[in-house]
Each structure stands twice: as structure tokens, then as C-alpha cells.
PDB file of C-alpha atoms in Angstrom:
ATOM      1  CA  MET A   1       0.000   0.000   0.000  1.00 52.00           C
ATOM      2  CA  ASP A   2       1.235   3.429  -0.909  1.00 64.00           C
ATOM      3  CA  HIS A   3       2.277   5.550   2.056  1.00 63.00           C
ATOM      4  CA  ARG A   4      -0.063   8.402   1.046  1.00 67.00           C
ATOM      5  CA  LEU A   5      -3.013   6.033   0.701  1.00 66.00           C
ATOM      6  CA  TRP A   6      -2.242   4.544   4.095  1.00 61.00           C
ATOM      7  CA  MET A   7      -2.136   8.045   5.649  1.00 61.00           C
ATOM      8  CA  TYR A   8      -5.462   8.915   3.992  1.00 61.00           C
ATOM      9  CA  ASN A   9      -7.073   5.733   5.267  1.00 65.00           C
ATOM     10  CA  MET A  10      -5.767   6.333   8.788  1.00 62.00           C
ATOM     11  CA  HIS A  11      -7.048   9.911   8.731  1.00 61.00           C
ATOM     12  CA  TYR A  12     -10.462   8.830   7.413  1.00 62.00           C
ATOM     13  CA  GLU A  13     -10.816   5.971   9.908  1.00 63.00           C
ATOM     14  CA  THR A  14      -9.732   8.182  12.805  1.00 61.00           C
ATOM     15  CA  GLY A  15     -12.178  10.909  11.746  1.00 62.00           C
ATOM     16  CA  ALA A  16     -15.012   8.404  11.443  1.00 61.00           C
ATOM     17  CA  ALA A  17     -14.184   6.938  14.838  1.00 61.00           C
ATOM     18  CA  GLU A  18     -14.077  10.404  16.398  1.00 68.00           C
ATOM     19  CA  ALA A  19     -17.394  11.291  14.760  1.00 68.00           C
ATOM     20  CA  LEU A  20     -18.915   8.059  16.044  1.00 69.00           C
ATOM     21  CA  ASP A  21     -17.546   8.774  19.515  1.00 79.00           C
ATOM     22  CA  GLY A  22     -19.113  12.240  19.352  1.00 80.00           C
ATOM     23  CA  VAL A  23     -22.488  10.736  18.409  1.00 81.00           C
ATOM     24  CA  GLN A  24     -22.216   8.169  21.184  1.00 85.00           C
ATOM     25  CA  ILE A  25     -21.254  10.846  23.712  1.00 86.00           C
ATOM     26  CA  ALA A  26     -24.211  13.003  22.641  1.00 87.00           C
ATOM     27  CA  ALA A  27     -26.582  10.032  22.931  1.00 89.00           C
ATOM     28  CA  MET A  28     -25.209   9.091  26.354  1.00 91.00           C
ATOM     29  CA  SER A  29     -25.419  12.704  27.524  1.00 91.00           C
ATOM     30  CA  ASP A  30     -29.057  12.834  26.431  1.00 92.00           C
ATOM     31  CA  GLN A  31     -29.762   9.548  28.201  1.00 94.00           C
ATOM     32  CA  ILE A  32     -28.030  10.771  31.377  1.00 94.00           C
ATOM     33  CA  ALA A  33     -30.102  13.971  31.291  1.00 94.00           C
ATOM     34  CA  LYS A  34     -33.327  11.963  30.919  1.00 94.00           C
ATOM     35  CA  LEU A  35     -32.366   9.579  33.728  1.00 96.00           C
ATOM     36  CA  THR A  36     -31.392  12.485  35.991  1.00 95.00           C
ATOM     37  CA  ALA A  37     -34.755  14.166  35.348  1.00 95.00           C
ATOM     38  CA  ALA A  38     -36.600  10.900  36.033  1.00 94.00           C
ATOM     39  CA  LEU A  39     -34.629  10.402  39.250  1.00 95.00           C
ATOM     40  CA  ALA A  40     -35.433  13.938  40.422  1.00 94.00           C
ATOM     41  CA  LYS A  41     -39.121  13.391  39.618  1.00 94.00           C
ATOM     42  CA  SER A  42     -39.098  10.089  41.505  1.00 93.00           C
ATOM     43  CA  ALA A  43     -37.359  11.636  44.515  1.00 92.00           C
ATOM     44  CA  LYS A  44     -39.955  14.427  44.552  1.00 92.00           C
ATOM     45  CA  ARG A  45     -42.772  11.842  44.527  1.00 90.00           C
ATOM     46  CA  VAL A  46     -41.160   9.947  47.413  1.00 89.00           C
ATOM     47  CA  VAL A  47     -40.929  13.143  49.479  1.00 88.00           C
ATOM     48  CA  GLU A  48     -44.568  13.978  48.675  1.00 86.00           C
ATOM     49  CA  GLN A  49     -45.696  10.465  49.624  1.00 84.00           C
ATOM     50  CA  GLN A  50     -43.759  10.610  52.893  1.00 83.00           C
ATOM     51  CA  SER A  51     -45.286  13.993  53.664  1.00 81.00           C
ATOM     52  CA  MET A  52     -48.775  12.704  52.886  1.00 76.00           C
ATOM     53  CA  SER A  53     -48.115   9.605  54.967  1.00 77.00           C
ATOM     54  CA  GLU A  54     -46.941  11.700  57.916  1.00 75.00           C
ATOM     55  CA  THR A  55     -49.935  14.021  57.530  1.00 78.00           C
ATOM     56  CA  GLY A  56     -52.236  11.003  57.350  1.00 77.00           C
ATOM     57  CA  GLU A  57     -50.601   9.498  60.418  1.00 79.00           C
ATOM     58  CA  ALA A  58     -51.008  12.770  62.328  1.00 78.00           C
ATOM     59  CA  ALA A  59     -54.679  12.927  61.291  1.00 80.00           C
ATOM     60  CA  ARG A  60     -55.238   9.322  62.420  1.00 81.00           C
ATOM     61  CA  LEU A  61     -53.603  10.012  65.774  1.00 81.00           C
ATOM     62  CA  ALA A  62     -55.651  13.192  66.255  1.00 80.00           C
ATOM     63  CA  SER A  63     -58.836  11.312  65.379  1.00 82.00           C
ATOM     64  CA  LYS A  64     -57.929   8.512  67.782  1.00 81.00           C
ATOM     65  CA  ILE A  65     -57.262  10.994  70.600  1.00 80.00           C
ATOM     66  CA  LEU A  66     -60.547  12.799  69.935  1.00 78.00           C
ATOM     67  CA  ARG A  67     -62.463   9.491  69.956  1.00 77.00           C
ATOM     68  CA  LYS A  68     -60.917   8.604  73.308  1.00 74.00           C
ATOM     69  CA  LYS A  69     -61.843  12.022  74.712  1.00 67.00           C
ATOM     70  CA  ARG A  70     -65.417  11.670  73.435  1.00 65.00           C
ATOM     71  CA  ARG A  71     -65.720   8.203  74.961  1.00 62.00           C
ATOM     72  CA  ALA A  72     -64.518   9.521  78.305  1.00 59.00           C
ATOM     73  CA  TRP A  73     -66.917  12.470  78.117  1.00 59.00           C
ATOM     74  CA  PHE A  74     -69.955  10.466  77.003  1.00 58.00           C
ATOM     75  CA  SER A  75     -69.303   7.324  79.011  1.00 58.00           C
ATOM     76  CA  PRO A  76     -72.112   6.205  81.330  1.00 59.00           C
ATOM     77  CA  PRO A  77     -71.840   7.460  84.898  1.00 58.00           C
ATOM     78  CA  LEU A  78     -70.186   5.244  87.431  1.00 60.00           C
ATOM     79  CA  LEU A  79     -72.446   3.200  89.685  1.00 59.00           C
ATOM     80  CA  GLY A  80     -73.570   5.123  92.718  1.00 58.00           C
ATOM     81  CA  PHE A  81     -73.630   8.488  91.024  1.00 56.00           C
ATOM     82  CA  ASN A  82     -76.989   9.783  89.932  1.00 54.00           C
ATOM     83  CA  PHE A  83     -76.942  13.099  88.195  1.00 51.00           C
TER      84      PHE A  83
END
């Protein structure tokens, strides 16, 4: 193979490989951006669910406490006491 032809082939192959690497890097960068956005969205949902769960738990506890107070207030009088 002629030296000039060999140099041309090496230059062409290197350029094609670099172009392919650039395309792959762009595709991976796009994929990383999409995955990062999905992860942020998922993390936000987890925080919202935890907040709702804690709010729900607080509401259940408040309801339970109020039921106990109502039972104590409306319970029948003890024997021996006539109001």
C-alpha cells in the first residue's frame, strides 16, 4: 500500500471513529439527562408520599385521641352516682 493512501485511510478511519464517539457521547449525555430528570421526579414523589403519609398518620392520631376524649366524656356514669 502506498504511504499516502495509508495516511489517507488512517485519517479517514480516525475521523469516522471520532465522529462516532461524538455521536455516542451526545446520545449518552441525552440519556443521562433523561435519567437524571426521572430520578429527580421520583425523589420528589417519594418526598410527597412521605409527607402525605406523615400528615395522614397525624390525622389518624388526632382522630384517635378525639375518639378517646369523646368516649370519656360520654361514658355512662359510674355506679352510685346519679346526676
